[in-house]
Every structure is written in structure tokens, then in C-alpha cells.
C-alpha atoms as an extended CHARMM CRD file, in Angstrom:
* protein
*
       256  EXT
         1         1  UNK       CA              2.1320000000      -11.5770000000      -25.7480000000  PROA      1               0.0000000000
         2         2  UNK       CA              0.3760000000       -8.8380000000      -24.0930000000  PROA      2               0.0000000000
         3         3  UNK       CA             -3.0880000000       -8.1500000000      -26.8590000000  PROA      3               0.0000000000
         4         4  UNK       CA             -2.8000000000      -11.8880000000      -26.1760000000  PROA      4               0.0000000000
         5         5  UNK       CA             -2.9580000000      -12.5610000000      -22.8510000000  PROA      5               0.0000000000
         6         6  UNK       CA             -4.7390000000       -9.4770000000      -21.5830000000  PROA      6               0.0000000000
         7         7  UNK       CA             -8.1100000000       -9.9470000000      -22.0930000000  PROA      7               0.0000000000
         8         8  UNK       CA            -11.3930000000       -7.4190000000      -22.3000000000  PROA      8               0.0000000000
         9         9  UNK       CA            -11.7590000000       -6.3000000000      -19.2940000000  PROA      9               0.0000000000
        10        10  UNK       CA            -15.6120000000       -4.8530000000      -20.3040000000  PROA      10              0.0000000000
        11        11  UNK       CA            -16.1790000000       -9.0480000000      -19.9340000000  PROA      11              0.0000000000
        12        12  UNK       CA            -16.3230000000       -8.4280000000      -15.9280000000  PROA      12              0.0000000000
        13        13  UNK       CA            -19.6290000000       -8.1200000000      -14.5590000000  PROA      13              0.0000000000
        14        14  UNK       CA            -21.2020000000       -4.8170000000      -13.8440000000  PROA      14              0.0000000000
        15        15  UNK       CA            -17.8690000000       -2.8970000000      -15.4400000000  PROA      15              0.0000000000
        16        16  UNK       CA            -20.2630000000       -1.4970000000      -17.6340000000  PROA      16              0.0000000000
        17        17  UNK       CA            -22.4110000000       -0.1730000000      -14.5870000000  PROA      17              0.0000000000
        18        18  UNK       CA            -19.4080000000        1.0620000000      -12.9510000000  PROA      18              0.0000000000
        19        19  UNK       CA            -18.0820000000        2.5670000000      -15.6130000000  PROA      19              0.0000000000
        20        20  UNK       CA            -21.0610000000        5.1080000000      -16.2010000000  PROA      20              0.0000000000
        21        21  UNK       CA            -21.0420000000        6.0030000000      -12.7780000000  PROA      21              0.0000000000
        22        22  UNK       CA            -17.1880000000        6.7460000000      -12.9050000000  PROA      22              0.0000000000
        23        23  UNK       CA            -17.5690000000        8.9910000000      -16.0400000000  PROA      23              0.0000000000
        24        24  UNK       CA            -21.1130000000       10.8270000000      -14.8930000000  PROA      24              0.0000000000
        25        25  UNK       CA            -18.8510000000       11.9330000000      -11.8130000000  PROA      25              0.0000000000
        26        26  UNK       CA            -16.2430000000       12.7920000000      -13.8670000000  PROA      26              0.0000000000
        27        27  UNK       CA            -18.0940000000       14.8630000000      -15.8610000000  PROA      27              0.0000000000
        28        28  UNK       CA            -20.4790000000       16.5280000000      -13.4200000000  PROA      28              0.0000000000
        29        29  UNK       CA            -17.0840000000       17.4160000000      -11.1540000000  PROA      29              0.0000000000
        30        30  UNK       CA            -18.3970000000       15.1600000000       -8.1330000000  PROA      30              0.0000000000
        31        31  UNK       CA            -16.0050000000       14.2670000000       -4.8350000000  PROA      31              0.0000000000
        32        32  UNK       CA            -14.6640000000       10.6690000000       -5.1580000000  PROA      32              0.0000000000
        33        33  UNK       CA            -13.1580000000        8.5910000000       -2.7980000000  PROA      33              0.0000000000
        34        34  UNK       CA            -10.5370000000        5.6960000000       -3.7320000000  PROA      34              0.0000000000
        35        35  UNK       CA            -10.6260000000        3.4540000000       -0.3520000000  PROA      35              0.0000000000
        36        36  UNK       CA             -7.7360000000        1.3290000000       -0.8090000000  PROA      36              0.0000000000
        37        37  UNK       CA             -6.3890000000       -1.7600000000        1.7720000000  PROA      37              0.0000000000
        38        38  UNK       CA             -3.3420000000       -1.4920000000        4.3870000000  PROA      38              0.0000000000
        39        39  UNK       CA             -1.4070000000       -3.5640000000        2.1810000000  PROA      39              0.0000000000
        40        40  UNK       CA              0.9390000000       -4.5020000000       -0.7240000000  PROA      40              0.0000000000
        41        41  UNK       CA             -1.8540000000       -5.2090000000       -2.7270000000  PROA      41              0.0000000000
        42        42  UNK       CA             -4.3690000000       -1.8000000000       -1.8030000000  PROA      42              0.0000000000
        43        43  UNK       CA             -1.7940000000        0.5270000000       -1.9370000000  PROA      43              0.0000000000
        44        44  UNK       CA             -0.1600000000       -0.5760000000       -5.0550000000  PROA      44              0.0000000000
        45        45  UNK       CA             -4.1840000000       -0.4190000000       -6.4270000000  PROA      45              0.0000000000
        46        46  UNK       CA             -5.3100000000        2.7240000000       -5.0790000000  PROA      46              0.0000000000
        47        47  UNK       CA             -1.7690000000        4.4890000000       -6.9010000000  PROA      47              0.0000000000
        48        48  UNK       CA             -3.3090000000        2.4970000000      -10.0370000000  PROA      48              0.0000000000
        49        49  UNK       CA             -6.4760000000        4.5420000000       -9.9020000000  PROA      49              0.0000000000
        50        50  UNK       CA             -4.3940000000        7.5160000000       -8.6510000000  PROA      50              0.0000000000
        51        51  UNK       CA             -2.4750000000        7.5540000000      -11.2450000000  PROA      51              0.0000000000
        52        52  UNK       CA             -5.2890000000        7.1100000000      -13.7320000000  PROA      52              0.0000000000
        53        53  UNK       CA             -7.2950000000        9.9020000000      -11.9980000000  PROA      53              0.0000000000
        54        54  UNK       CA             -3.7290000000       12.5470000000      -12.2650000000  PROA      54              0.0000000000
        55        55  UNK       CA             -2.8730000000       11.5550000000      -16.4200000000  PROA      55              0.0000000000
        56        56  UNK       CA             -7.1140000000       13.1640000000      -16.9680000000  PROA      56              0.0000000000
        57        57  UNK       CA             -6.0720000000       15.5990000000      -14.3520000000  PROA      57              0.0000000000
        58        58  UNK       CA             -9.1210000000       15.5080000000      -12.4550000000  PROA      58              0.0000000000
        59        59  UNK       CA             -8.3450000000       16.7130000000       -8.9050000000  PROA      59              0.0000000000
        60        60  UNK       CA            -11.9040000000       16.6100000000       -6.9980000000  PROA      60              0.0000000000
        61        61  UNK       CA            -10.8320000000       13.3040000000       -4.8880000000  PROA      61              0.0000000000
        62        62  UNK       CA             -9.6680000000       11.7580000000       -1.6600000000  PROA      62              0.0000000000
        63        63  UNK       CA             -7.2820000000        8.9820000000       -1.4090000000  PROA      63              0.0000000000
        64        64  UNK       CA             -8.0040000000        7.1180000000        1.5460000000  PROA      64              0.0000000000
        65        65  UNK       CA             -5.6370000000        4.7060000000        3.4520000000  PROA      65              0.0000000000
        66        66  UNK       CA             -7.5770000000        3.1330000000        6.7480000000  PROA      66              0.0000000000
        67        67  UNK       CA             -5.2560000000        2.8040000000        9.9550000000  PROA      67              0.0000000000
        68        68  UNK       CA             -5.1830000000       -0.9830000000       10.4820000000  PROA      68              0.0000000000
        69        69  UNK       CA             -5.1310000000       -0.5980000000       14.4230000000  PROA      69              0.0000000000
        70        70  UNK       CA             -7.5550000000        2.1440000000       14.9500000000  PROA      70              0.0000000000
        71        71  UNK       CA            -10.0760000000        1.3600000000       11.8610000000  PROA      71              0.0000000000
        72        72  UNK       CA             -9.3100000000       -2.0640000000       11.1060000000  PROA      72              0.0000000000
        73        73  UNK       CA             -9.7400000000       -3.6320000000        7.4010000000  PROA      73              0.0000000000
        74        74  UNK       CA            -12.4770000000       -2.9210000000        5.3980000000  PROA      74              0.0000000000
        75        75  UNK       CA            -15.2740000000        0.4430000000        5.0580000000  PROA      75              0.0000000000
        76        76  UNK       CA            -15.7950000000        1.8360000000        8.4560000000  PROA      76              0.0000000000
        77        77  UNK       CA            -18.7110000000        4.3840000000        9.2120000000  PROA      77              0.0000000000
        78        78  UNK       CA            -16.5600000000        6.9920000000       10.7980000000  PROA      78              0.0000000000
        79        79  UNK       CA            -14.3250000000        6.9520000000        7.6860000000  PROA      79              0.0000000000
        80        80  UNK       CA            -17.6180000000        7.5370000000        5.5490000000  PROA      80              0.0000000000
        81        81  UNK       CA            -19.1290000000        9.9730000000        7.8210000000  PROA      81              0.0000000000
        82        82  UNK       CA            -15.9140000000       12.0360000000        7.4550000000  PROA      82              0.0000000000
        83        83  UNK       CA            -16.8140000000       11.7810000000        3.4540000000  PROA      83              0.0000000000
        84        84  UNK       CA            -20.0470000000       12.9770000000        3.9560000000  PROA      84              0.0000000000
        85        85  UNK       CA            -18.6610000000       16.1040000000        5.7290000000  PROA      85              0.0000000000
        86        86  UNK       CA            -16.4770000000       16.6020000000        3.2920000000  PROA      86              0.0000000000
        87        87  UNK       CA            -18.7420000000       16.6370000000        0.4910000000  PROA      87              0.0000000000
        88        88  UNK       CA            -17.8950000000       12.8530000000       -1.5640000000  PROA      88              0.0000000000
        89        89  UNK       CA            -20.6830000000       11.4910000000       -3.5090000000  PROA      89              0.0000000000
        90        90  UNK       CA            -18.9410000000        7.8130000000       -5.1330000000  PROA      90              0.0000000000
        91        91  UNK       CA            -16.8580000000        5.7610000000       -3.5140000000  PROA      91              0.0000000000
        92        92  UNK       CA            -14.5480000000        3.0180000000       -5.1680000000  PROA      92              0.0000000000
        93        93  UNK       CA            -12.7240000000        0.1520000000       -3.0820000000  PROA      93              0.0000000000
        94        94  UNK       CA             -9.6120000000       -0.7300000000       -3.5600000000  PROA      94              0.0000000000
        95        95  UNK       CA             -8.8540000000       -4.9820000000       -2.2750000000  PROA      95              0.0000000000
        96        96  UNK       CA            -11.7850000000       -4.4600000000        0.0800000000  PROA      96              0.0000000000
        97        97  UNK       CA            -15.3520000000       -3.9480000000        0.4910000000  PROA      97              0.0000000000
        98        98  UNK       CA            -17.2180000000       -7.2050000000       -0.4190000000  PROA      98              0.0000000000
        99        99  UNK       CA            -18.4950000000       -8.3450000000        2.8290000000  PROA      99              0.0000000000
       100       100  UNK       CA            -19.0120000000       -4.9180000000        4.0110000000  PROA      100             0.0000000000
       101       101  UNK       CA            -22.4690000000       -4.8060000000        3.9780000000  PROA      101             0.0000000000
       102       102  UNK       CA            -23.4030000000       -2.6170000000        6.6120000000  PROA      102             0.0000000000
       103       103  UNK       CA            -21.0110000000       -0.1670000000        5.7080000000  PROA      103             0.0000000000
       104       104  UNK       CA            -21.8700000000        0.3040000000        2.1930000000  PROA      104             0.0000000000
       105       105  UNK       CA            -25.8860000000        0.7120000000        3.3840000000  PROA      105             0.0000000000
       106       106  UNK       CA            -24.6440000000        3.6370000000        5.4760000000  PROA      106             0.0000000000
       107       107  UNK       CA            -22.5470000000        5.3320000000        2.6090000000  PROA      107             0.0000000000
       108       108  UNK       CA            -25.5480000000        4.9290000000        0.6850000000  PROA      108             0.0000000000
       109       109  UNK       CA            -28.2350000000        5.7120000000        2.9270000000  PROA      109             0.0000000000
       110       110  UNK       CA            -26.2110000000        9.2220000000        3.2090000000  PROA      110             0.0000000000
       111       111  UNK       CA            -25.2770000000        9.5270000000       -0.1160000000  PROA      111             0.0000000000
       112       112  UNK       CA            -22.3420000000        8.0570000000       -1.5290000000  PROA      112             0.0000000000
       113       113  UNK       CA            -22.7040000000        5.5350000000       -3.9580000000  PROA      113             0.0000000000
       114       114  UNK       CA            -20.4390000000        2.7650000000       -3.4860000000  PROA      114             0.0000000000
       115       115  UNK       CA            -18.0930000000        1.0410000000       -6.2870000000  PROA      115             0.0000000000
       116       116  UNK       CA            -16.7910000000       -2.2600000000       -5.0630000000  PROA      116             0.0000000000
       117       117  UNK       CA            -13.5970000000       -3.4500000000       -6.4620000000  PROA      117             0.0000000000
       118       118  UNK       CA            -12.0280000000       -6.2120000000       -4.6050000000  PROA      118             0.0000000000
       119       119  UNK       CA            -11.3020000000      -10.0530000000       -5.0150000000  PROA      119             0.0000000000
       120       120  UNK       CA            -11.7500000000      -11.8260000000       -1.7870000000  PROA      120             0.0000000000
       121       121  UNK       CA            -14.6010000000      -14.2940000000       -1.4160000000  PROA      121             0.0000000000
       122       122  UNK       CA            -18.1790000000      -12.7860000000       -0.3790000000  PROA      122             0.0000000000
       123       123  UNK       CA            -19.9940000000      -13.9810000000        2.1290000000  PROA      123             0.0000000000
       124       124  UNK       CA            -23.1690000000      -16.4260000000        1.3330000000  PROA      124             0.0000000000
       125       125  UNK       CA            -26.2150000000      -17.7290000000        2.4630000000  PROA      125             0.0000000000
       126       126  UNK       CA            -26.6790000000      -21.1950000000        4.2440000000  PROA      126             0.0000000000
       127       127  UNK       CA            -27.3780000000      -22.1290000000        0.4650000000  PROA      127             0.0000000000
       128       128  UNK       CA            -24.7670000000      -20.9710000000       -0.9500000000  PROA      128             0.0000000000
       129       129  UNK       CA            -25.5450000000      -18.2990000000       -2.5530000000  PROA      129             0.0000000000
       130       130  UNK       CA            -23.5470000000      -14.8400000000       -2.7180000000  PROA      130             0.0000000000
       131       131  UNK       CA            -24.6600000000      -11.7230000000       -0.1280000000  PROA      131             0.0000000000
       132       132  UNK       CA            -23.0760000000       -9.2270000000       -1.7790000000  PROA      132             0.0000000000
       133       133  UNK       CA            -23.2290000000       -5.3300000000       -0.6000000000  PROA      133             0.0000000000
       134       134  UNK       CA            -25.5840000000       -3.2570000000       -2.5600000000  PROA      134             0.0000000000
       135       135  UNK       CA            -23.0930000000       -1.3550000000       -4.0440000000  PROA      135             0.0000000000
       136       136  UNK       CA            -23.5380000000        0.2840000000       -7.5430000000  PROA      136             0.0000000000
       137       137  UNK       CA            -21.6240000000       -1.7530000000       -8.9050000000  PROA      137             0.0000000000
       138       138  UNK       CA            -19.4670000000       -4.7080000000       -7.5170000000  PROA      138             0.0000000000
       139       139  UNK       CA            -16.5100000000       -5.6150000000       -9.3700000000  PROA      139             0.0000000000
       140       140  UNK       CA            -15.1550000000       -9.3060000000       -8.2960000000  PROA      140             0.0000000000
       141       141  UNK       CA            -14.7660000000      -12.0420000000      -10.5700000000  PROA      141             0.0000000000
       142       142  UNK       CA            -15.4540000000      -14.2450000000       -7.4520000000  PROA      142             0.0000000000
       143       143  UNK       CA            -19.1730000000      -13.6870000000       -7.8410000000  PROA      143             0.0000000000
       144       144  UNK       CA            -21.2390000000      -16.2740000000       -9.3480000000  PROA      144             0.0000000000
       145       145  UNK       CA            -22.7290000000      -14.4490000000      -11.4300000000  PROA      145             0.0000000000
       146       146  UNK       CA            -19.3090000000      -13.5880000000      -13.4580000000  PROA      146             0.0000000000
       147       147  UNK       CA            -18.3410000000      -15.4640000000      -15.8120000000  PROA      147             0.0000000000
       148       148  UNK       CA            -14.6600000000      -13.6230000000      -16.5640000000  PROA      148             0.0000000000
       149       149  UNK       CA            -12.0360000000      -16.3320000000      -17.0430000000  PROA      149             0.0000000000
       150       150  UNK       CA             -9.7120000000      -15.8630000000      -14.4050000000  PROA      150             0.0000000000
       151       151  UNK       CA            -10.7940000000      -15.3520000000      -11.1310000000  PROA      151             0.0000000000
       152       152  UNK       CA             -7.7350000000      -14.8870000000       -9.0480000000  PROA      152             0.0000000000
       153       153  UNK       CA             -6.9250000000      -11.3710000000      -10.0760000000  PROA      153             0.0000000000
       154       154  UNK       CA             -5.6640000000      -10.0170000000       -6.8050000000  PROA      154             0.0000000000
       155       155  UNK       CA             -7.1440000000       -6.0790000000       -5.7000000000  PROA      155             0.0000000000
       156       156  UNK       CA             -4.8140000000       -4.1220000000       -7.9190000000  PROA      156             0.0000000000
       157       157  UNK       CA             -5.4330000000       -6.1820000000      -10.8080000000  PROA      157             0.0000000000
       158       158  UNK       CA             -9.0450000000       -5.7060000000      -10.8740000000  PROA      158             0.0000000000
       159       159  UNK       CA             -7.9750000000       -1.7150000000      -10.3160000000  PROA      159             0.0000000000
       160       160  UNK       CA             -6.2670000000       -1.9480000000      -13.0440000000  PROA      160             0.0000000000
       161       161  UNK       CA             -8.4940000000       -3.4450000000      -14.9890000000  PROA      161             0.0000000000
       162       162  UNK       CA            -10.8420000000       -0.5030000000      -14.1100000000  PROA      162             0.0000000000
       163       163  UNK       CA             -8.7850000000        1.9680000000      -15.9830000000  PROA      163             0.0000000000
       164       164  UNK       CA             -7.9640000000       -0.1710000000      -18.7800000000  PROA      164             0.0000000000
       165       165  UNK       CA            -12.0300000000       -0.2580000000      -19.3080000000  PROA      165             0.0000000000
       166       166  UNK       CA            -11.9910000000        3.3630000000      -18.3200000000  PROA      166             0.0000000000
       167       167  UNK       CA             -9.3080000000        4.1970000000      -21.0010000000  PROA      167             0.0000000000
       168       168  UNK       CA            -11.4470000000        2.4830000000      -23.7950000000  PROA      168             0.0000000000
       169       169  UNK       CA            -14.7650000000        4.1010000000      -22.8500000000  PROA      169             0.0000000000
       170       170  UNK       CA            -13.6860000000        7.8040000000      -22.0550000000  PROA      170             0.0000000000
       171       171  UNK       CA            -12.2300000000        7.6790000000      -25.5300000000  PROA      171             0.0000000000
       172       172  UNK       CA            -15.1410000000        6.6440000000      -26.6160000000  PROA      172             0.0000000000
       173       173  UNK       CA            -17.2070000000        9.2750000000      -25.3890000000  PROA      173             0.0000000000
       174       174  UNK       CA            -14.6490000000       11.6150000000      -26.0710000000  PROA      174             0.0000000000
       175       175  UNK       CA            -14.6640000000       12.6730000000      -22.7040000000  PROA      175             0.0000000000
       176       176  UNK       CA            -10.6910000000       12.6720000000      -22.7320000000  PROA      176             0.0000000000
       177       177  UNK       CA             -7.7840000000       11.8600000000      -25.1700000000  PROA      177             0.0000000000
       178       178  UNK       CA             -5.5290000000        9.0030000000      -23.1110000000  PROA      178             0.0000000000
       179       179  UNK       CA             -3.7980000000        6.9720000000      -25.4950000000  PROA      179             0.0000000000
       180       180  UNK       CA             -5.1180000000        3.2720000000      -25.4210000000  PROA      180             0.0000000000
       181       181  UNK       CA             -2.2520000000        0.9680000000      -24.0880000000  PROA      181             0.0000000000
       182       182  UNK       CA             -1.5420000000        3.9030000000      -21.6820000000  PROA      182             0.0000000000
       183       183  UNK       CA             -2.5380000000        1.8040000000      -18.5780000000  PROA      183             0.0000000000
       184       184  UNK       CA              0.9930000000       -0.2470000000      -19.4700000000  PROA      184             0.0000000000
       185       185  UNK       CA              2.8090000000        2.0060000000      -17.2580000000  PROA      185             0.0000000000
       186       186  UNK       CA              0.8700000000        0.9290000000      -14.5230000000  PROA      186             0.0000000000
       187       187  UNK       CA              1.7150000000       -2.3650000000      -14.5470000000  PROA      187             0.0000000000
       188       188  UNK       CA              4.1020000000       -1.5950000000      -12.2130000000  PROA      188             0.0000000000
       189       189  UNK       CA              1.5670000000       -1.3530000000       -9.2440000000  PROA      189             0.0000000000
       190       190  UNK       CA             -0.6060000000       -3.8970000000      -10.6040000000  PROA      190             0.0000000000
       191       191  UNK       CA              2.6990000000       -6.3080000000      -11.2600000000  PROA      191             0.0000000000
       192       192  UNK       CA              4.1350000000       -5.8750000000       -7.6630000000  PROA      192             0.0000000000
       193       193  UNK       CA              0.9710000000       -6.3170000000       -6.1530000000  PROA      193             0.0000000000
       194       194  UNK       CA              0.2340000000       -9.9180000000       -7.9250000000  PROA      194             0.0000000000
       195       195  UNK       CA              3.3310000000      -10.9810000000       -6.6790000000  PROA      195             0.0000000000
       196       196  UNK       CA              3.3530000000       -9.2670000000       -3.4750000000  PROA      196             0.0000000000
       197       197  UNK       CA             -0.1260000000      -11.0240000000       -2.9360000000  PROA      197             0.0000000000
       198       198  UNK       CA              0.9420000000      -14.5510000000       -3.6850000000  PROA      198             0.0000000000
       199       199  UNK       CA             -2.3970000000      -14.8960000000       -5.9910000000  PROA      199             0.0000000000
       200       200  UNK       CA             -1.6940000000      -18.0220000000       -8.8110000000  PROA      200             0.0000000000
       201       201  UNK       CA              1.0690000000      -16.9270000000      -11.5140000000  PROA      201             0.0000000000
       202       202  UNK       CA             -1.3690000000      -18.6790000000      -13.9670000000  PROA      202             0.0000000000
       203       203  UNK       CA             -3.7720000000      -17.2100000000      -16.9500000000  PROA      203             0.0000000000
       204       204  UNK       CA             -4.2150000000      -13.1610000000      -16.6060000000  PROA      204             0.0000000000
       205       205  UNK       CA             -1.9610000000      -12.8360000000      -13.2800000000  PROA      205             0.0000000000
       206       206  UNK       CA              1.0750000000      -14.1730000000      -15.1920000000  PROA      206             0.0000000000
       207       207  UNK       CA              0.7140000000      -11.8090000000      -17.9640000000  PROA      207             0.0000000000
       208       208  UNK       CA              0.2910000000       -9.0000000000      -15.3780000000  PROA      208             0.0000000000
       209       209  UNK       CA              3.3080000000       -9.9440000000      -13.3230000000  PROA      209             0.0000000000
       210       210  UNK       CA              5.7960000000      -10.8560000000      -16.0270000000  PROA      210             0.0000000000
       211       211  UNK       CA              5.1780000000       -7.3040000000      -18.0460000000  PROA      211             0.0000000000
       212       212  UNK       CA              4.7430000000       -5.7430000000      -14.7020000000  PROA      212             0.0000000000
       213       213  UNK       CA              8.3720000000       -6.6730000000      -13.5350000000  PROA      213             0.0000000000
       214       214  UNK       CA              9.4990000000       -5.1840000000      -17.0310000000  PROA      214             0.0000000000
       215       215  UNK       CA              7.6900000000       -2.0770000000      -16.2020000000  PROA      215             0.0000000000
       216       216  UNK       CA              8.8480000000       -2.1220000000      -12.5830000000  PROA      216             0.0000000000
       217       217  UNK       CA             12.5320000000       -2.3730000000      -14.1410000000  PROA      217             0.0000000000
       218       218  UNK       CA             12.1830000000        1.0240000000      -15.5700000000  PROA      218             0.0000000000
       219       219  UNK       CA              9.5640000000        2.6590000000      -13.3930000000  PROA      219             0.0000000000
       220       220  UNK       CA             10.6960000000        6.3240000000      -12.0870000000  PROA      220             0.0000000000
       221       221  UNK       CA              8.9290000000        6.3270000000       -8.9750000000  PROA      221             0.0000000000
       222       222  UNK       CA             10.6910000000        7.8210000000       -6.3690000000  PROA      222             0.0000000000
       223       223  UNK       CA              9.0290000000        5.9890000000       -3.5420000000  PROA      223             0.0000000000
       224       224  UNK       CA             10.1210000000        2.7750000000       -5.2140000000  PROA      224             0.0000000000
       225       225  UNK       CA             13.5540000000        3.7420000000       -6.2670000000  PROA      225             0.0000000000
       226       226  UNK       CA             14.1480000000        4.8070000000       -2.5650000000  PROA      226             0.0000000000
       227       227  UNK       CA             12.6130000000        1.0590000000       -1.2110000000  PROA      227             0.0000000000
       228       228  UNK       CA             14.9220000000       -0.6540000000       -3.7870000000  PROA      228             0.0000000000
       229       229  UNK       CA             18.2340000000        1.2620000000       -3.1770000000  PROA      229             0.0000000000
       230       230  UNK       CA             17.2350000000        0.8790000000        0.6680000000  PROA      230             0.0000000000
       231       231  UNK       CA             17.2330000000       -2.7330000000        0.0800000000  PROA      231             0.0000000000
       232       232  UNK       CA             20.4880000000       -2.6330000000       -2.4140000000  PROA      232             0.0000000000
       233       233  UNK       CA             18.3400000000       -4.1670000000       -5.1670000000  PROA      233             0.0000000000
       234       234  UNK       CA             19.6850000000       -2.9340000000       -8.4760000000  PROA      234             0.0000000000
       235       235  UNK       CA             16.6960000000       -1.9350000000      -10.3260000000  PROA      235             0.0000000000
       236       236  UNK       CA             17.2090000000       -2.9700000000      -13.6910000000  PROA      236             0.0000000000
       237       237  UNK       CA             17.8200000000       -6.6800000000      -12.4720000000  PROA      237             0.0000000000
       238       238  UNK       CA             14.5610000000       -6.5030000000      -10.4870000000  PROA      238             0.0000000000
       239       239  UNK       CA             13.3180000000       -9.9620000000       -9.8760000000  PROA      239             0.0000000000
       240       240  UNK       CA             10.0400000000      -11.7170000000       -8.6120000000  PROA      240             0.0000000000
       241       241  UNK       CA             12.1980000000      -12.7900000000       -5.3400000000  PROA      241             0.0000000000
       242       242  UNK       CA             12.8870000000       -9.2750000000       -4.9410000000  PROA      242             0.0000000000
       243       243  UNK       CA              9.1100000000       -8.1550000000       -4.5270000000  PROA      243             0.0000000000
       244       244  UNK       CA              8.0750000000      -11.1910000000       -2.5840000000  PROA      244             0.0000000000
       245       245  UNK       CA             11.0610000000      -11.3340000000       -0.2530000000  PROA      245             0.0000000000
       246       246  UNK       CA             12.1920000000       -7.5820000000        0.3050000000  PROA      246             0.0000000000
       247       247  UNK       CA              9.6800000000       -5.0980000000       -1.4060000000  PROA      247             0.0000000000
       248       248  UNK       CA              6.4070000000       -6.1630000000       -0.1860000000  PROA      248             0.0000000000
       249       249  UNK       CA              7.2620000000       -6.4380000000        3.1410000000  PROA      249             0.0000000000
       250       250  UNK       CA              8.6940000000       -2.8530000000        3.4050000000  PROA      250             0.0000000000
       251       251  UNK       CA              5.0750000000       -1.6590000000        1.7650000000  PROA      251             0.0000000000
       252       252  UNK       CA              3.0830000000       -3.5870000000        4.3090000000  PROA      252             0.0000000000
       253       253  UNK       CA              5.1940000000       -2.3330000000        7.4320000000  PROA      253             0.0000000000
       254       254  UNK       CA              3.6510000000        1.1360000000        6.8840000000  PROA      254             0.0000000000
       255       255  UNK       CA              0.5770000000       -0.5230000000        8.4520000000  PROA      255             0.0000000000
       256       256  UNK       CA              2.0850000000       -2.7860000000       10.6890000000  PROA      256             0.0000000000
């Protein structure tokens, strides 16, 4: 059951943060950057935010895909320099960023405030304890200090948890009118991407991939039609094989 097994995504730390940093952009017409992985699990999440960012038809953004090779994975200052140039004042991760402390002190330092969304492990101390960038806000349920009950949402999943919180509040503030329960149709991204990413099929993750394959079933995305009649996969039999087998590997040779 999806009002089930979906659960509040304002329950992950510093979404409230992030979320008033989002919105004040919005609304003051800044530059963002979405910064989004090589793989089938940032590139499914940055279209997530795309997506999200084309339905309140704001158009004052960058979506940024690093060159695995040439920038390797992860923030790199010549990326951000490039943003500075070009005028971008927030950043948001996509399935990166966490351990990328240097490189969010330079965005900073130069401007750009940094949104982390990502769900790998952060680096810590010889205590123990986290060393997380000093983003604005860090969205990762692998902190300590978050509490949210399922911490193996892979990097679209927390994206798409994003707009689902983004939804809510913007209607709140009236800022714009997107239906709640919009974000559905972006369960296809967020769907492929938990099983492309082999993260646990269990709590939140099997919700997202079960209602994401239904969504991915019916999705009319060109770019994925095209993958799935290249790989003679009939669409409306879709399965999870299908992702982890043909799919995500055709996604992830873009940046290999």
C-alpha cells in the first residue's frame, strides 16, 4: 500500500533546512546546480529532480553529469569553478557528495551553498564519529544523527524523497500548485535506480521498487522506450531481472 509504506519524508534530518534553501532560490530566481553520479543510480536521481524542477517550470539551472575518467566521482573544484563563472549560487548532489569535504568548503568559500543528498557512508573520526561536509544541509539517513527508519535508500530515493517534501511544502506556501501524489510518476527513476543499485528490497526500498516497476511499465520516456526496444524487452512485462540484468548496465556504459 503506497500512504502505507511511504513514509514522511520531512522525518529526514535537515529536510527542513534544505527545503528553505530550495524554495528561497526558487523564489528569488537563483542559478542551481543538480550534480548527479556517473551511474544508474545519479542519473536516474538527477532526472528525478529534473523532472521536478520542469512540472514548476523553473528554468534558471544546470544539470551536471561529471566525466568519470577526466573528473572522477564526486564534487571537483574545476566543475565548481565553472559554476561560479557561470553565475550558480546552490548546489544539490545527486548519490554523491558526503565525503567531499574539501570540495564543498571551496563551493562555499566562493559562494555556492551546497545541498548534500547522497547515501553512502561518511567518513569518521578515529572515534567514530561522523565528518560530514559543511554543507547547508546534508541529506543521508546514514548519519547518526538521523533517526529515519530505513537507511538504505539508495541516491535517487533520497532525490526523490526531496521532491515529495518539496511537493508538500511549496503547496504549503503557495509558492506553486503541484498536485500532492504527483511525485508517483517519478517512481520510475527512483524504482530503476533501487534496483539498478542492488540496495536491500526491504522496508521503504521495496515500496519504491515494486510501484516503481508499475510506473516504469507505463512510463513514456523516450530514452527508456529506446533502451528497452534495444534490448527487445516488451515494456509492459517489464521485470526486476530486466533492470538489473539489461537496463542498468546500458545506463552505466554512458560513463564507462
Amino acid at each position: 500500500d503506497y500512504e502505507r509504506d511511504i513514509r514522511d519524508s520531512f522525518l529526514i534530518h535537515d529536510m527542513d533546512r534544505a527545503l528553505a534553501r530550495i524554495l528561497f532560490a526558487i523564489r528569488a530566481n537563483e542559478h542551481i546546480v543538480v550534480y548527479g553520479d556517473y551511474d544508474c543510480d545519479g542519473i536516474p536521481g538527477s532526472g528525478v529532480l529534473h523532472d521536478f524542477f520542469k512540472k514548476i517550470g523553473y528554468v534558471s539551472r544546470t544539470h551536471y553529469i561529471p566525466h568519470r575518467h577526466e573528473e572522477g566521482y564526486g564534487l571537483n573544484t574545476n566543475a565548481i569553478d565553472q559554476f561560479v563563472k557561470d553565475g550558480a549560487t546552490l548546489l544539490i548532489t545527486v548519490d554523491c557528495g558526503i565525503t567531499d569535504t574539501d570540495e564543498v568548503i571551496h563551493a562555499e568559500a566562493l559562494g555556492i551553498n551546497v545541498i548534500v543528498t547522497d547515501h553512502h557512508l561518511p567518513l569518521t573520526d578515529q572515534d567514530g564519529k561522523d565528518l560530514l561536509p559543511p554543507a547547508y544541509a546534508v541529506l543521508n539517513s546514514k548519519k547518526a544523527c538521523d533517526d529515519y527508519h530505513d537507511d538504505m535508500l539508495c541516491g535517487a530515493g533520497v532525490a526523490w524523497k526531496l521532491v515529495q517534501a518539496l511537493i508538500v511544502r511549496g503547496r504549503e506556501e503557495k509558492m506553486f500548485d503541484v498536485p500532492l501524489g504527483w511525485e508517483k510518476w517519478l517512481l520510475d527513476m527512483a524504482g530503476l535506480a533501487t534496483i539498478a543499485d542492488m540496495v536491500p528490497l526491504r522496508k521503504e526500498n521495496r515500496a519504491l521498487a515494486h510501484f516503481g516497476l508499475t510506473v516504469l511499465r507505463k512510463s513514456k520516456r523516450l530514452g527508456l522506450r529506446a533502451l528497452l526496444e534495444r534490448a527487445r524487452i516488451a515494456q509492459e512485462h517489464l521485470t526486476e531481472d530486466d533492470i538489473a540484468f539489461m537496463i542498468s548496465q546500458r545506463v552505466n556504459a554512458a560513463s564507462r
